[in-house]
Amino acid sequence: MAARLYLFVLFMAGSQLTGVCYGMMGNNLPKATEVVELYKSNNITRMRIYDPNQAALQALKSSGIEVLLGVPNSDLQALASSSNANSWVQKNVKSFWPDVKFRYISVGNEVSPNTGATSNLAQFVLPAMRNIHNAISSAGLNDHIKVSTVIDLSLLGNSFPPSQGAFRGDIRGYLDPIIDFLVETKAPLLANIYPYFSYVGNSGELSLKYALFTAPGVVVQDGQKGYRNLFDAMLDALYSAVEKASGAQLQIVVSESGWPSEGGTKTSIDNAKTYSSNLIRHVKGGTPKKLGKAIETYLFAMFDENQKQPELEKHFGLFYPNQKPKYPLSFGGETIGDDSTPKICMFTF
């Protein structure tokens, strides 16, 4: 029998809040059934997928894994039609429920109305969100599945200090109605938050330790709140911006965060391990602005993906495509990939 590594991990409070993104842009990745087993064997209980891949959804049946299911940007225009949205929900959600535990549906990823290749799609995001939400409600699943969209922090016009976080004026007409919809439906806003990219873009002003959760003390003092890491500062800046857009009660779920192991500035296995393990431990405690409020977070990504560009985008994986862990990860004080920890059982068959 071919050797295969099984890691049995005791997840503590922080790790139970942390899912992992299952990206599929690689030509050497395991079968979906093997991926689901890898999640299960590591007690990873939440998964983000970026489209309704049928093989993945079939493999997820009866797994117990909660799923953040993505609507690709390429489908947004079609789903602005209610009949198309009803068909999409019937095919990709209702036909799998309750065997697949859908948690959220993210309608679009990092759409921006005024910049980039997605600007022409912004007009379809909210109509598609409403249609998917209505289809979910018609299926009797509104209490189980919330509909949202994913933003990135390029939509912020100001992020420093965190209390002064505010959205750019030129995107308020796009984003404010989305926030109103999320408040109305009691759904969270999903946000991709990458201290890595913020650090690289401002390395003359930000320290690596601040980005990696290893600063020995407060780095940024913002009124009564002290910030020891960049992740908290970025997330609280977003919370401040959302409050200014009448979303004071809105929850934010971090739908992506990670650190590449090679291909760019300050990329290394050590830095990736430090960031990921510290993030997992950190999220249970909240931010200075939301102290004690746990942060639901999805690490990017499960595997290195060799068809992504640019080069560093290929190297965010926690695992290699052969399913071996890239580095030991600490979950709530326990470690995978390190048999020196008594509560971890590692077997090779």
Tab-separated table of N, CA, C and O in Angstrom, residues 67 69 71 79 81-97 100-107 127-148 181 185 187:
chain	number	residue	atom	x	y	z
A	67	VAL	N	-19.670	24.647	4.576
A	67	VAL	CA	-19.166	25.109	3.286
A	67	VAL	C	-19.550	26.558	3.023
A	67	VAL	O	-20.721	26.936	3.158
A	69	LEU	N	-19.779	28.564	-0.102
A	69	LEU	CA	-19.873	28.265	-1.536
A	69	LEU	C	-19.852	29.550	-2.349
A	69	LEU	O	-20.643	30.464	-2.093
A	71	VAL	N	-20.206	31.928	-5.764
A	71	VAL	CA	-20.753	32.170	-7.103
A	71	VAL	C	-19.657	32.870	-7.895
A	71	VAL	O	-19.248	33.987	-7.538
A	79	LEU	N	-27.170	35.526	-13.022
A	79	LEU	CA	-27.941	35.374	-11.795
A	79	LEU	C	-28.670	36.652	-11.387
A	79	LEU	O	-29.433	36.638	-10.409
A	81	SER	N	-30.909	37.519	-13.112
A	81	SER	CA	-32.240	37.042	-13.500
A	81	SER	C	-32.740	36.090	-12.422
A	81	SER	O	-32.043	35.133	-12.056
A	82	SER	N	-33.948	36.311	-11.925
A	82	SER	CA	-34.462	35.489	-10.829
A	82	SER	C	-34.643	34.035	-11.239
A	82	SER	O	-34.423	33.130	-10.437
A	83	SER	N	-35.048	33.788	-12.481
A	83	SER	CA	-35.245	32.400	-12.909
A	83	SER	C	-33.926	31.644	-12.950
A	83	SER	O	-33.854	30.466	-12.556
A	84	ASN	N	-32.873	32.304	-13.389
A	84	ASN	CA	-31.552	31.666	-13.387
A	84	ASN	C	-31.069	31.399	-11.962
A	84	ASN	O	-30.458	30.365	-11.686
A	85	ALA	N	-31.352	32.350	-11.061
A	85	ALA	CA	-30.941	32.165	-9.672
A	85	ALA	C	-31.677	30.989	-9.043
A	85	ALA	O	-31.087	30.194	-8.300
A	86	ASN	N	-32.960	30.858	-9.347
A	86	ASN	CA	-33.722	29.723	-8.818
A	86	ASN	C	-33.144	28.405	-9.314
A	86	ASN	O	-33.008	27.448	-8.533
A	87	SER	N	-32.794	28.352	-10.569
A	87	SER	CA	-32.211	27.131	-11.135
A	87	SER	C	-30.857	26.836	-10.513
A	87	SER	O	-30.525	25.674	-10.232
A	88	TRP	N	-30.054	27.880	-10.297
A	88	TRP	CA	-28.722	27.713	-9.709
A	88	TRP	C	-28.837	27.149	-8.302
A	88	TRP	O	-28.103	26.217	-7.936
A	89	VAL	N	-29.733	27.694	-7.509
A	89	VAL	CA	-29.909	27.209	-6.141
A	89	VAL	C	-30.447	25.778	-6.147
A	89	VAL	O	-30.010	24.938	-5.348
A	90	GLN	N	-31.375	25.483	-7.038
A	90	GLN	CA	-31.912	24.124	-7.100
A	90	GLN	C	-30.808	23.118	-7.430
A	90	GLN	O	-30.690	22.072	-6.774
A	91	LYS	N	-29.973	23.440	-8.406
A	91	LYS	CA	-28.936	22.508	-8.861
A	91	LYS	C	-27.790	22.382	-7.868
A	91	LYS	O	-27.296	21.267	-7.608
A	92	ASN	N	-27.358	23.510	-7.296
A	92	ASN	CA	-26.097	23.525	-6.554
A	92	ASN	C	-26.248	23.559	-5.042
A	92	ASN	O	-25.262	23.322	-4.328
A	93	VAL	N	-27.439	23.849	-4.573
A	93	VAL	CA	-27.648	23.942	-3.127
A	93	VAL	C	-28.728	22.964	-2.673
A	93	VAL	O	-28.464	22.027	-1.910
A	94	LYS	N	-29.939	23.161	-3.151
A	94	LYS	CA	-31.062	22.377	-2.642
A	94	LYS	C	-30.886	20.884	-2.915
A	94	LYS	O	-31.244	20.051	-2.078
A	95	SER	N	-30.310	20.544	-4.056
A	95	SER	CA	-30.155	19.128	-4.394
A	95	SER	C	-29.109	18.430	-3.532
A	95	SER	O	-29.060	17.195	-3.487
A	96	PHE	N	-28.274	19.218	-2.832
A	96	PHE	CA	-27.253	18.640	-1.952
A	96	PHE	C	-27.620	18.748	-0.474
A	96	PHE	O	-27.025	18.075	0.359
A	97	TRP	N	-28.545	19.650	-0.146
A	97	TRP	CA	-28.925	19.876	1.239
A	97	TRP	C	-29.851	18.761	1.723
A	97	TRP	O	-30.710	18.339	0.958
A	100	VAL	N	-24.925	18.181	2.438
A	100	VAL	CA	-23.840	19.156	2.456
A	100	VAL	C	-24.299	20.337	3.310
A	100	VAL	O	-25.373	20.891	3.088
A	101	LYS	N	-23.470	20.697	4.273
A	101	LYS	CA	-23.818	21.736	5.248
A	101	LYS	C	-23.340	23.105	4.737
A	101	LYS	O	-22.284	23.580	5.119
A	102	PHE	N	-24.146	23.711	3.882
A	102	PHE	CA	-23.802	25.041	3.397
A	102	PHE	C	-23.960	26.056	4.528
A	102	PHE	O	-24.949	26.043	5.265
A	103	ARG	N	-22.982	26.927	4.648
A	103	ARG	CA	-22.993	27.968	5.687
A	103	ARG	C	-23.276	29.336	5.071
A	103	ARG	O	-24.115	30.086	5.562
A	104	TYR	N	-22.533	29.665	4.030
A	104	TYR	CA	-22.711	30.924	3.305
A	104	TYR	C	-22.650	30.657	1.804
A	104	TYR	O	-22.021	29.701	1.350
A	105	ILE	N	-23.281	31.560	1.063
A	105	ILE	CA	-23.064	31.648	-0.377
A	105	ILE	C	-22.504	33.033	-0.653
A	105	ILE	O	-23.117	34.045	-0.299
A	106	SER	N	-21.318	33.062	-1.242
A	106	SER	CA	-20.685	34.341	-1.566
A	106	SER	C	-20.920	34.648	-3.044
A	106	SER	O	-20.468	33.916	-3.924
A	107	VAL	N	-21.647	35.723	-3.281
A	107	VAL	CA	-22.037	36.101	-4.637
A	107	VAL	C	-21.006	37.090	-5.172
A	107	VAL	O	-21.056	38.290	-4.905
A	127	PRO	N	-28.311	42.666	-7.344
A	127	PRO	CA	-29.444	41.907	-7.875
A	127	PRO	C	-29.249	40.395	-7.777
A	127	PRO	O	-30.189	39.662	-7.434
A	128	ALA	N	-28.035	39.926	-8.046
A	128	ALA	CA	-27.773	38.490	-7.929
A	128	ALA	C	-27.864	38.040	-6.472
A	128	ALA	O	-28.395	36.960	-6.171
A	129	MET	N	-27.348	38.844	-5.544
A	129	MET	CA	-27.468	38.519	-4.125
A	129	MET	C	-28.940	38.403	-3.714
A	129	MET	O	-29.333	37.445	-3.024
A	130	ARG	N	-29.731	39.370	-4.126
A	130	ARG	CA	-31.153	39.333	-3.770
A	130	ARG	C	-31.831	38.097	-4.346
A	130	ARG	O	-32.630	37.427	-3.667
A	131	ASN	N	-31.527	37.778	-5.594
A	131	ASN	CA	-32.168	36.631	-6.241
A	131	ASN	C	-31.752	35.312	-5.595
A	131	ASN	O	-32.584	34.421	-5.396
A	132	ILE	N	-30.479	35.175	-5.279
A	132	ILE	CA	-30.025	33.958	-4.600
A	132	ILE	C	-30.662	33.864	-3.218
A	132	ILE	O	-31.114	32.795	-2.788
A	133	HIS	N	-30.694	34.996	-2.499
A	133	HIS	CA	-31.330	35.013	-1.175
A	133	HIS	C	-32.795	34.605	-1.276
A	133	HIS	O	-33.292	33.798	-0.464
A	134	ASN	N	-33.505	35.148	-2.245
A	134	ASN	CA	-34.924	34.811	-2.398
A	134	ASN	C	-35.113	33.342	-2.741
A	134	ASN	O	-36.057	32.695	-2.245
A	135	ALA	N	-34.223	32.806	-3.562
A	135	ALA	CA	-34.313	31.389	-3.914
A	135	ALA	C	-34.019	30.510	-2.701
A	135	ALA	O	-34.675	29.477	-2.496
A	136	ILE	N	-33.048	30.924	-1.895
A	136	ILE	CA	-32.744	30.194	-0.665
A	136	ILE	C	-33.946	30.246	0.286
A	136	ILE	O	-34.321	29.244	0.904
A	137	SER	N	-34.564	31.412	0.397
A	137	SER	CA	-35.734	31.564	1.265
A	137	SER	C	-36.888	30.706	0.773
A	137	SER	O	-37.584	30.056	1.572
A	138	SER	N	-37.106	30.693	-0.537
A	138	SER	CA	-38.187	29.887	-1.110
A	138	SER	C	-37.973	28.394	-0.856
A	138	SER	O	-38.939	27.631	-0.747
A	139	ALA	N	-36.707	28.002	-0.759
A	139	ALA	CA	-36.385	26.604	-0.469
A	139	ALA	C	-36.468	26.286	1.013
A	139	ALA	O	-36.227	25.141	1.421
A	140	GLY	N	-36.795	27.291	1.831
A	140	GLY	CA	-36.925	27.084	3.263
A	140	GLY	C	-35.605	26.995	3.991
A	140	GLY	O	-35.530	26.451	5.101
A	141	LEU	N	-34.541	27.569	3.416
A	141	LEU	CA	-33.197	27.417	3.976
A	141	LEU	C	-32.611	28.708	4.516
A	141	LEU	O	-31.439	28.748	4.892
A	142	ASN	N	-33.427	29.754	4.592
A	142	ASN	CA	-32.884	31.050	4.982
A	142	ASN	C	-32.322	31.057	6.400
A	142	ASN	O	-31.406	31.832	6.705
A	143	ASP	N	-32.839	30.218	7.267
A	143	ASP	CA	-32.317	30.167	8.636
A	143	ASP	C	-30.989	29.425	8.714
A	143	ASP	O	-30.299	29.494	9.738
A	144	HIS	N	-30.637	28.727	7.657
A	144	HIS	CA	-29.419	27.914	7.654
A	144	HIS	C	-28.289	28.502	6.812
A	144	HIS	O	-27.117	28.310	7.124
A	145	ILE	N	-28.636	29.201	5.731
A	145	ILE	CA	-27.638	29.647	4.758
A	145	ILE	C	-27.785	31.146	4.543
A	145	ILE	O	-28.871	31.632	4.200
A	146	LYS	N	-26.710	31.886	4.731
A	146	LYS	CA	-26.729	33.326	4.533
A	146	LYS	C	-26.013	33.682	3.228
A	146	LYS	O	-25.023	33.047	2.844
A	147	VAL	N	-26.513	34.704	2.566
A	147	VAL	CA	-26.003	35.131	1.263
A	147	VAL	C	-25.237	36.440	1.439
A	147	VAL	O	-25.738	37.392	2.050
A	148	SER	N	-24.020	36.490	0.899
A	148	SER	CA	-23.187	37.675	1.033
A	148	SER	C	-22.347	37.847	-0.228
A	148	SER	O	-22.610	37.223	-1.258
A	181	PHE	N	-28.433	45.618	2.630
A	181	PHE	CA	-29.028	44.298	2.387
A	181	PHE	C	-28.538	43.275	3.410
A	181	PHE	O	-29.320	42.477	3.944
A	185	THR	N	-30.791	41.217	6.137
A	185	THR	CA	-30.896	39.755	6.121
A	185	THR	C	-30.074	39.082	7.208
A	185	THR	O	-30.020	37.855	7.279
A	187	ALA	N	-26.892	38.836	7.534
A	187	ALA	CA	-25.780	38.078	6.953
A	187	ALA	C	-24.477	38.848	7.171
A	187	ALA	O	-24.482	40.078	7.261
